[in-house]
Coordinates of C-alpha atoms in Angstrom, one line a residue:
Chain R
M1 CA 75.2 108.7 92.0
I2 CA 77.9 110.2 94.2
T3 CA 76.8 108.8 97.5
H4 CA 74.8 105.6 97.7
T5 CA 72.1 105.9 100.4
P6 CA 71.7 102.7 102.3
E7 CA 68.4 101.1 103.1
P8 CA 67.8 101.1 106.8
G9 CA 67.7 97.6 108.3
R10 CA 69.8 96.0 105.6
A11 CA 73.0 94.1 106.4
L12 CA 75.6 92.4 104.2
W13 CA 77.8 89.7 105.6
I14 CA 80.8 89.0 103.4
Y15 CA 82.2 85.6 104.1
A16 CA 85.6 84.6 102.8
H17 CA 86.5 81.1 104.0
P18 CA 86.7 78.0 101.8
R19 CA 84.4 75.9 104.0
R20 CA 81.0 76.4 105.7
T21 CA 81.7 73.5 108.1
S22 CA 84.6 75.4 109.7
L23 CA 84.9 77.5 112.9
N24 CA 84.3 80.4 110.6
G25 CA 81.2 78.8 109.2
H26 CA 79.9 78.2 112.7
L27 CA 80.5 81.8 113.6
L28 CA 78.7 82.9 110.4
D29 CA 75.7 80.8 111.0
A30 CA 75.3 81.9 114.6
G31 CA 76.1 85.5 113.9
A32 CA 73.8 85.9 110.8
A33 CA 70.9 84.2 112.7
A34 CA 71.3 86.6 115.6
L35 CA 71.6 89.6 113.3
S36 CA 68.5 88.5 111.4
K37 CA 66.4 89.6 114.4
R38 CA 67.2 93.2 113.7
Y39 CA 68.4 93.3 110.1
D40 CA 67.5 91.9 106.7
V41 CA 70.8 89.9 106.2
T42 CA 72.3 89.1 102.8
V43 CA 75.3 86.7 102.8
S44 CA 78.0 87.1 100.1
D45 CA 79.7 83.7 100.5
L46 CA 82.6 84.4 98.2
Y47 CA 83.8 80.8 98.0
G48 CA 80.3 79.4 97.8
E49 CA 79.4 81.8 94.9
G50 CA 82.7 81.1 93.1
F51 CA 83.7 84.8 93.1
D52 CA 86.6 85.5 90.8
P53 CA 88.9 87.9 92.5
V54 CA 91.2 88.7 89.6
L55 CA 90.7 92.3 88.3
A56 CA 91.4 91.8 84.6
E57 CA 90.5 93.0 81.1
R58 CA 86.8 92.1 81.4
D59 CA 86.6 94.8 84.2
L60 CA 88.0 97.5 82.0
G61 CA 85.2 98.1 79.5
R62 CA 84.8 97.4 75.8
A63 CA 87.3 99.8 74.4
A64 CA 89.9 100.2 77.1
P65 CA 92.7 102.3 75.7
D66 CA 96.3 101.1 76.1
P67 CA 98.3 102.2 77.9
G68 CA 96.2 103.5 80.8
S69 CA 95.9 103.3 84.6
I70 CA 94.0 100.1 85.4
V71 CA 92.2 101.8 88.2
E72 CA 91.1 104.7 85.9
L73 CA 90.1 102.3 83.2
A74 CA 87.9 100.3 85.6
G75 CA 86.3 103.6 86.7
E76 CA 85.6 104.6 83.1
A77 CA 84.0 101.2 82.6
Y78 CA 81.8 101.8 85.6
R79 CA 80.7 105.2 84.4
K80 CA 79.8 103.6 81.0
G81 CA 77.8 100.8 82.6
E82 CA 80.3 98.2 81.3
I83 CA 80.9 96.5 84.6
P84 CA 80.7 92.6 84.7
E85 CA 77.5 91.1 86.1
D86 CA 79.1 89.7 89.3
V87 CA 80.6 93.0 90.2
R88 CA 77.4 94.8 89.5
R89 CA 75.6 92.4 91.9
E90 CA 78.1 92.9 94.7
Q91 CA 78.0 96.7 94.2
G92 CA 74.2 96.5 94.5
R93 CA 74.4 94.6 97.7
L94 CA 77.0 97.1 99.1
A95 CA 74.9 100.1 98.1
A96 CA 71.8 98.7 99.8
A97 CA 73.4 97.7 103.1
E98 CA 73.9 100.0 106.1
L99 CA 75.8 97.4 108.1
L100 CA 78.6 95.2 106.8
I101 CA 80.3 92.3 108.4
L102 CA 83.6 91.2 106.8
Q103 CA 84.6 87.8 108.0
F104 CA 87.8 85.9 107.1
P105 CA 90.8 83.9 108.4
L106 CA 94.1 85.9 108.6
W107 CA 96.4 84.4 105.8
W108 CA 99.8 85.9 105.5
Y109 CA 98.7 88.8 107.7
G110 CA 95.9 89.9 105.4
P111 CA 92.6 88.8 103.9
P112 CA 92.5 85.7 101.6
A113 CA 93.0 86.5 97.9
I114 CA 89.3 86.0 97.2
L115 CA 88.4 88.9 99.6
K116 CA 91.4 91.1 98.5
G117 CA 90.1 90.7 95.0
W118 CA 86.6 91.5 96.0
F119 CA 87.9 95.0 97.0
D120 CA 90.0 95.2 93.8
R121 CA 87.0 94.6 91.6
V122 CA 84.0 95.8 93.5
L123 CA 85.2 99.1 95.0
T124 CA 85.7 100.8 91.6
N125 CA 86.6 104.3 91.0
G126 CA 83.4 106.3 90.5
F127 CA 81.3 103.8 92.5
A128 CA 83.2 103.8 95.8
Y129 CA 85.3 106.9 95.7
G130 CA 86.5 109.7 93.3
D131 CA 88.2 113.0 93.0
L132 CA 85.5 115.5 94.1
D133 CA 82.0 115.3 95.4
P134 CA 80.4 118.3 93.5
E135 CA 77.4 118.3 95.8
R136 CA 79.6 118.8 98.9
G137 CA 82.8 120.2 97.5
V138 CA 85.0 117.6 99.2
P139 CA 87.3 114.8 97.9
R140 CA 85.4 111.5 97.8
R141 CA 87.9 109.7 99.9
Y142 CA 89.0 109.2 103.5
G143 CA 85.7 109.6 105.3
D144 CA 83.8 111.1 102.3
G145 CA 83.8 108.2 99.9
G146 CA 80.7 107.0 98.0
L147 CA 79.8 104.5 100.8
R148 CA 79.6 106.8 103.7
G149 CA 76.8 106.3 106.1
R150 CA 77.7 102.7 106.7
K151 CA 79.5 100.7 109.4
A152 CA 81.7 97.6 108.9
L153 CA 82.7 95.1 111.5
V154 CA 85.8 93.1 110.7
V155 CA 85.7 89.6 112.1
V156 CA 89.0 87.9 111.8
T157 CA 90.2 84.5 112.9
A158 CA 93.9 84.1 113.6
G159 CA 96.1 81.0 114.4
E160 CA 98.3 83.1 116.7
D161 CA 97.6 84.3 120.2
A162 CA 97.1 87.9 121.5
G163 CA 100.8 88.1 122.4
S164 CA 102.1 87.4 118.9
I165 CA 99.7 89.8 117.1
G166 CA 99.2 92.3 119.9
P167 CA 101.2 95.5 120.6
R168 CA 105.0 94.7 120.3
G169 CA 104.0 91.2 119.1
I170 CA 106.5 89.5 116.7
S171 CA 104.0 89.5 113.9
G172 CA 103.1 93.2 114.3
D173 CA 100.0 94.6 116.1
I174 CA 97.0 93.4 114.3
D175 CA 95.6 97.0 114.3
S176 CA 98.6 98.0 112.2
V177 CA 98.8 94.9 110.1
L178 CA 95.1 95.4 109.0
F179 CA 95.4 99.2 108.7
P180 CA 95.4 98.8 104.8
L181 CA 91.9 97.2 105.2
T182 CA 90.3 99.3 108.0
H183 CA 91.8 102.7 107.0
G184 CA 93.1 102.3 103.5
T185 CA 90.1 100.5 102.1
L186 CA 87.0 100.8 104.3
W187 CA 87.6 104.3 105.7
Y188 CA 88.9 105.4 102.3
V189 CA 85.4 104.7 100.7
G190 CA 83.7 106.4 103.7
I191 CA 82.8 103.4 105.8
D192 CA 83.0 103.7 109.6
V193 CA 85.0 100.9 111.3
P194 CA 84.6 99.9 114.9
R195 CA 87.5 98.1 116.6
L196 CA 88.5 94.7 115.1
H197 CA 86.8 91.6 116.3
V198 CA 89.7 89.1 116.6
V199 CA 89.4 85.4 117.4
H200 CA 92.8 84.3 118.6
D201 CA 94.2 80.7 118.7
A202 CA 91.5 79.9 116.2
D203 CA 92.9 76.4 115.3
G204 CA 93.0 75.1 118.8
L205 CA 89.9 76.4 120.5
G206 CA 88.1 73.1 121.5
D207 CA 84.4 72.9 122.2
T208 CA 84.6 75.3 125.2
G209 CA 86.6 77.8 123.2
V210 CA 84.2 77.7 120.3
E211 CA 81.3 78.2 122.6
R212 CA 83.1 81.1 124.3
E213 CA 84.0 82.7 121.0
T214 CA 80.4 82.3 119.6
D215 CA 79.0 84.0 122.7
R216 CA 81.5 86.8 122.4
L217 CA 80.6 87.4 118.8
L218 CA 76.9 87.4 119.5
Q219 CA 77.5 90.0 122.3
R220 CA 79.5 92.1 120.0
L221 CA 76.8 92.1 117.3
E222 CA 74.2 92.8 120.0
G223 CA 75.9 96.0 121.0
L224 CA 77.2 97.0 117.6
D225 CA 74.6 99.7 116.8
A226 CA 75.7 101.7 119.8
E227 CA 79.4 101.3 119.2
A228 CA 81.5 104.3 118.2
P229 CA 83.8 103.7 115.2
L230 CA 87.6 104.2 115.3
P231 CA 88.1 108.0 115.2
Y232 CA 90.1 108.1 111.9
R233 CA 90.8 111.6 110.7
R234 CA 88.8 113.0 107.8
L235 CA 90.7 114.4 104.8
R236 CA 88.3 117.4 104.6
D237 CA 89.1 118.6 108.1
G238 CA 92.4 120.1 106.9
E239 CA 94.7 118.1 109.2
Y240 CA 96.7 116.8 106.3
R241 CA 99.0 119.4 104.7
G242 CA 98.2 119.7 101.0
T243 CA 95.9 116.6 101.6
R244 CA 99.1 114.6 102.0
A245 CA 101.0 114.4 105.2
L246 CA 99.7 115.1 108.7
R247 CA 100.4 118.6 109.9
E248 CA 103.6 119.0 111.9
D249 CA 101.7 120.5 114.9
L250 CA 99.6 117.3 115.3
L251 CA 101.3 114.6 117.4
P252 CA 104.8 116.0 116.4
G253 CA 107.5 113.4 115.8
R254 CA 105.3 110.4 115.7
T255 CA 105.3 108.2 112.6
D256 CA 103.3 105.2 113.7
L257 CA 100.0 104.4 112.1
G258 CA 98.1 105.5 115.2
I259 CA 98.7 109.2 114.2
H260 CA 95.7 108.8 111.9
L261 CA 93.3 108.5 114.8
R262 CA 91.9 111.8 116.3
E263 CA 92.8 112.5 119.9
E264 CA 89.7 112.3 121.9
Chain H
M1438 CA 113.6 69.0 102.6
I1439 CA 113.7 71.5 105.4
T1440 CA 115.7 74.3 103.7
H1441 CA 115.7 74.6 100.0
T1442 CA 119.2 75.4 98.7
P1443 CA 119.0 77.9 95.9
E1444 CA 121.0 77.5 92.7
P1445 CA 123.6 80.3 92.4
G1446 CA 122.9 82.6 89.5
R1447 CA 119.1 81.9 89.3
A1448 CA 116.5 84.7 89.6
L1449 CA 112.7 84.6 89.6
W1450 CA 110.8 87.7 88.6
I1451 CA 107.2 87.5 89.8
Y1452 CA 105.0 89.9 87.8
A1453 CA 101.5 90.7 88.9
H1454 CA 100.0 93.3 86.5
P1455 CA 97.2 92.6 84.0
R1456 CA 99.1 94.0 81.1
R1457 CA 102.5 93.7 79.6
T1458 CA 102.1 97.0 77.6
S1459 CA 101.9 99.0 80.8
L1460 CA 104.5 101.0 82.7
N1461 CA 104.9 97.9 84.8
G1462 CA 105.5 95.8 81.7
H1463 CA 108.1 98.3 80.5
L1464 CA 109.9 98.1 83.8
L1465 CA 109.7 94.3 83.7
D1466 CA 111.2 94.1 80.2
A1467 CA 114.0 96.6 80.9
G1468 CA 114.7 95.1 84.4
A1469 CA 114.7 91.5 83.3
A1470 CA 116.9 92.2 80.3
A1471 CA 119.5 93.9 82.6
L1472 CA 119.3 91.2 85.2
S1473 CA 119.9 88.6 82.5
K1474 CA 123.5 89.7 82.2
R1475 CA 124.2 88.3 85.7
Y1476 CA 121.4 85.9 86.3
D1477 CA 119.4 83.1 84.6
V1478 CA 116.0 84.9 84.9
T1479 CA 112.6 83.1 85.0
V1480 CA 109.5 85.3 84.8
S1481 CA 106.3 84.2 86.6
D1482 CA 103.8 86.4 84.8
L1483 CA 100.9 85.6 87.0
Y1484 CA 98.3 87.2 84.7
G1485 CA 99.9 85.8 81.5
E1486 CA 99.9 82.3 83.0
G1487 CA 96.4 82.6 84.2
F1488 CA 97.4 81.8 87.8
D1489 CA 94.4 81.0 90.0
P1490 CA 95.0 82.7 93.4
V1491 CA 92.1 81.1 95.3
L1492 CA 93.4 78.6 97.9
A1493 CA 90.6 76.0 97.8
E1494 CA 89.7 72.3 98.3
R1495 CA 92.1 71.2 95.5
D1496 CA 95.0 72.5 97.6
L1497 CA 94.0 70.4 100.6
G1498 CA 94.8 66.9 99.4
R1499 CA 92.7 63.9 98.6
A1500 CA 91.2 63.1 102.0
A1501 CA 91.2 66.4 103.8
P1502 CA 89.5 65.8 107.2
D1503 CA 86.7 68.2 108.2
P1504 CA 86.9 70.3 110.3
G1505 CA 90.6 71.3 110.2
S1506 CA 92.8 74.3 109.9
I1507 CA 93.0 75.1 106.2
V1508 CA 96.7 76.0 106.6
E1509 CA 97.5 72.7 108.3
L1510 CA 95.5 70.7 105.7
A1511 CA 97.4 72.4 102.9
G1512 CA 100.7 71.5 104.7
E1513 CA 99.6 67.9 105.1
A1514 CA 98.8 67.8 101.3
Y1515 CA 102.3 69.1 100.6
R1516 CA 103.9 66.4 102.8
K1517 CA 101.9 63.8 101.0
G1518 CA 102.8 65.1 97.6
E1519 CA 99.2 66.1 96.8
I1520 CA 99.9 69.7 95.7
P1521 CA 98.3 70.8 92.5
E1522 CA 100.6 71.1 89.4
D1523 CA 100.6 74.9 89.2
V1524 CA 101.6 75.3 92.8
R1525 CA 104.3 72.6 92.4
R1526 CA 105.7 74.5 89.4
E1527 CA 105.9 77.8 91.4
Q1528 CA 107.4 76.1 94.4
G1529 CA 110.1 74.6 92.1
R1530 CA 110.9 78.1 90.7
L1531 CA 111.1 79.5 94.2
A1532 CA 113.3 76.7 95.5
A1533 CA 115.7 77.2 92.6
A1534 CA 116.1 81.0 92.7
E1535 CA 118.5 82.8 94.9
L1536 CA 117.1 86.2 93.9
L1537 CA 113.5 87.2 93.7
I1538 CA 111.9 90.3 92.2
L1539 CA 108.2 90.9 93.2
Q1540 CA 106.6 93.5 91.0
F1541 CA 103.1 94.8 91.3
P1542 CA 100.9 97.9 91.3
L1543 CA 99.6 98.9 94.8
W1544 CA 95.9 98.2 94.9
W1545 CA 94.0 99.0 98.1
Y1546 CA 97.3 99.4 99.8
G1547 CA 98.4 95.9 99.1
P1548 CA 99.3 93.5 96.3
P1549 CA 96.7 92.6 93.7
A1550 CA 94.6 89.5 94.6
I1551 CA 96.5 87.4 92.0
L1552 CA 99.7 87.9 94.0
K1553 CA 98.2 87.7 97.4
G1554 CA 96.8 84.3 96.4
W1555 CA 100.2 83.3 95.1
F1556 CA 101.4 83.6 98.6
D1557 CA 98.3 81.9 100.0
R1558 CA 98.8 78.8 97.7
V1559 CA 102.5 78.6 97.1
L1560 CA 104.1 79.3 100.5
T1561 CA 102.6 76.2 102.1
N1562 CA 103.3 75.0 105.5
G1563 CA 106.0 72.4 105.3
F1564 CA 107.5 73.9 102.1
A1565 CA 108.1 77.4 103.2
Y1566 CA 108.0 77.3 107.0
G1567 CA 107.1 75.0 109.9
D1568 CA 107.3 74.4 113.6
L1569 CA 110.9 73.3 114.1
D1570 CA 114.0 72.7 112.0
P1571 CA 115.3 69.4 113.5
E1572 CA 118.7 69.9 111.9
R1573 CA 119.2 73.3 113.5
G1574 CA 116.9 73.2 116.5
V1575 CA 115.1 76.5 115.7
P1576 CA 111.6 77.4 114.6
R1577 CA 111.3 77.5 110.8
R1578 CA 110.0 81.1 110.7
Y1579 CA 111.0 84.7 111.1
G1580 CA 114.4 84.5 109.6
D1581 CA 114.7 80.7 109.6
G1582 CA 112.0 79.6 107.2
G1583 CA 112.5 77.1 104.4
L1584 CA 113.5 79.7 101.9
R1585 CA 116.4 81.3 103.7
G1586 CA 119.5 82.2 101.7
R1587 CA 117.4 84.2 99.3
K1588 CA 116.9 87.9 98.7
A1589 CA 113.7 89.6 97.4
L1590 CA 113.4 93.0 96.0
V1591 CA 109.8 94.4 96.1
V1592 CA 109.1 96.8 93.2
V1593 CA 105.8 98.6 93.6
T1594 CA 104.1 101.2 91.5
A1595 CA 101.7 103.6 93.3
G1596 CA 99.4 106.3 92.0
E1597 CA 100.1 108.5 95.1
D1598 CA 103.1 110.7 95.7
A1599 CA 105.8 110.3 98.4
G1600 CA 104.0 112.7 100.7
S1601 CA 100.8 110.6 100.8
I1602 CA 102.5 107.3 101.4
G1603 CA 105.6 108.5 103.2
P1604 CA 106.1 108.9 107.0
R1605 CA 103.0 110.7 108.4
G1606 CA 101.3 110.4 105.0
I1607 CA 97.5 110.2 105.0
S1608 CA 97.6 106.7 103.5
G1609 CA 100.2 105.4 106.0
D1610 CA 103.9 105.0 105.5
I1611 CA 104.4 102.4 102.7
D1612 CA 107.0 100.7 104.9
S1613 CA 104.3 100.0 107.5
V1614 CA 101.5 99.4 104.9
L1615 CA 103.6 96.6 103.2
F1616 CA 104.9 95.2 106.5
P1617 CA 102.6 92.2 106.1
L1618 CA 104.4 91.4 102.9
T1619 CA 108.0 92.3 103.7
H1620 CA 108.1 91.0 107.3
G1621 CA 105.0 88.9 107.7
T1622 CA 105.4 86.9 104.5
L1623 CA 109.0 87.2 103.0
W1624 CA 111.0 87.4 106.3
Y1625 CA 108.6 84.9 107.8
V1626 CA 109.8 82.3 105.3
G1627 CA 113.4 83.3 105.7
I1628 CA 113.9 85.7 102.7
D1629 CA 116.0 88.8 103.2
V1630 CA 114.3 92.0 102.0
P1631 CA 116.2 95.1 101.0
R1632 CA 114.3 98.4 101.3
L1633 CA 111.3 98.7 99.0
H1634 CA 111.6 100.1 95.5
V1635 CA 108.6 102.4 95.1
V1636 CA 107.6 104.2 91.9
H1637 CA 105.4 107.1 92.9
D1638 CA 102.9 109.0 90.8
A1639 CA 102.9 106.0 88.5
D1640 CA 99.9 107.1 86.5
G1641 CA 101.2 110.4 85.4
L1642 CA 104.9 110.0 84.7
G1643 CA 105.1 111.1 81.1
D1644 CA 108.0 110.0 78.8
T1645 CA 110.6 111.8 80.9
G1646 CA 109.3 110.2 84.1
V1647 CA 109.2 106.8 82.6
E1648 CA 112.8 107.1 81.4
R1649 CA 113.9 108.4 84.9
E1650 CA 112.1 105.5 86.6
T1651 CA 113.6 102.9 84.2
D1652 CA 117.1 104.2 84.9
R1653 CA 116.5 104.2 88.6
L1654 CA 115.3 100.6 88.6
L1655 CA 118.3 99.5 86.5
Q1656 CA 120.7 101.2 88.9
R1657 CA 118.9 99.6 91.8
L1658 CA 119.2 96.1 90.2
E1659 CA 122.9 96.8 89.3
G1660 CA 123.8 97.4 93.0
L1661 CA 121.4 94.9 94.5
D1662 CA 123.9 92.1 95.2
A1663 CA 125.8 94.4 97.5
E1664 CA 122.8 95.8 99.3
A1665 CA 122.2 95.0 102.9
P1666 CA 118.7 93.8 103.8
L1667 CA 116.4 95.4 106.3
P1668 CA 117.7 94.3 109.7
Y1669 CA 114.5 92.5 110.9
R1670 CA 115.0 90.6 114.2
R1671 CA 115.3 86.8 114.1
L1672 CA 113.0 84.8 116.3
R1673 CA 115.8 82.5 117.4
D1674 CA 117.9 85.4 118.9
G1675 CA 115.7 85.5 122.0
E1676 CA 114.5 89.0 121.7
Y1677 CA 110.8 88.0 121.7
R1678 CA 109.6 86.9 125.1
G1679 CA 108.1 83.4 124.9
T1680 CA 108.6 83.8 121.1
R1681 CA 105.7 86.3 121.2
A1682 CA 106.2 89.9 122.2
L1683 CA 109.4 92.0 122.0
R1684 CA 111.3 92.1 125.3
E1685 CA 110.4 95.1 127.5
D1686 CA 114.1 96.2 127.7
L1687 CA 114.3 96.6 123.9
L1688 CA 113.0 100.0 122.7
P1689 CA 110.7 100.3 125.7
G1690 CA 107.4 102.0 125.3
R1691 CA 107.4 101.9 121.5
T1692 CA 104.6 100.0 119.6
D1693 CA 105.2 101.0 116.0
L1694 CA 106.2 98.4 113.5
G1695 CA 109.7 99.8 113.4
I1696 CA 110.5 98.0 116.7
H1697 CA 111.0 94.8 114.7
L1698 CA 114.2 96.2 113.1
R1699 CA 117.4 95.7 115.0
E1700 CA 119.2 98.9 116.1
E1701 CA 122.5 99.1 114.2

């Protein structure tokens, strides 16, 4: 199947924190309960399920030639139906869901390894993206991947405050720092991404702070269906010369990552 | 120990590819052999050693209170000497080396999970960074972490060409995409980072291309000792207001990640 049609009313909450008794666990419990009023919610608790994030030989099929591109070999294994059971399960959950929540603590300015490896293993070539969609005549990436028709909210807790990870912050603007996730991963496979949901100062919130952040998450989820996604440019719209670099006439001279957002 | 003094002439090559028979394996073999003429080279072959990249309860010490910040708990376990054996081994290798090579294929615009989790687990609070260096009176991060006095070359293979991951490329400029690694991880713990060593079109090089890229890597390694690192700003130099956002008088109006480089 080239595009996986989601089942209306299904949501998948991907949770990547070592503990359920943490702030993250509290936000998951409250958020999933609220979302359950409108969606059939499945939780992929990556730590709880002992997900192995290391893309390795078992992901490359029975007769993986050597040498070969690891990504291509995994794609070939997918096409032959030789994908490991845990990856198949996660792909099934992804294919069914129309709404995704990805929740994790920011470690070294990215997702924990267990979530990074969930992308490495689950978003295989062929399943999540590919060279050409023969039905539609467009490359299956950057807006037209195999998982289009879905929306993903990224919920991230950070120890730093809005100054340190905001525009001009010493650690880099979180929108840029997580661009490999929002644009390079989610948008690549066709998933719409509303603005990030960031919980700042997550290690020192106190009871009042936890209550405030819980309310803020519930409000965000409440209005999510009506939210417009980030207006990332589509590859098929011809704005990238030779499908590679942004055309010189669009935002000339700029080289920041914000150039990949359409002007609206 | 607040700063770990490297042993002159020691290098650590961190290799994060599933196979040794790959292009990456070839570059490792050639590179490590060449480097061995000037350095005592240790290879951390993360796949070969079966490194487990999932930061989990075993990393948090024997009596980890609940709830608590995972990062703080791991730091406490480090201070109590309750770090798992594999992490202790990698920390020892890091502490000894004055030169690091980090080599990996670009997956989902970042390092493979096995390398991401090496950072998550090995660069613990207390070991690699911390609040204040009492000997020097400066925060132990962004230029003054526990691993200062070292240089790290990042060697990354990418399936895409220089247009797609260059400035204005559809996938984002690789210098920005890997900023969480070069600046947010390596520079954070005090390690100097020369410009990236990127191998483009890595899946379709052919024999001539492999030979060309091998030569290019060897030349890079040959001149590495004389190379100046990227001029990232130091936290202690007072250029970040309240240690958070870059001062308004420096590169006013700009919000791209390039603002964290000193003008030279």
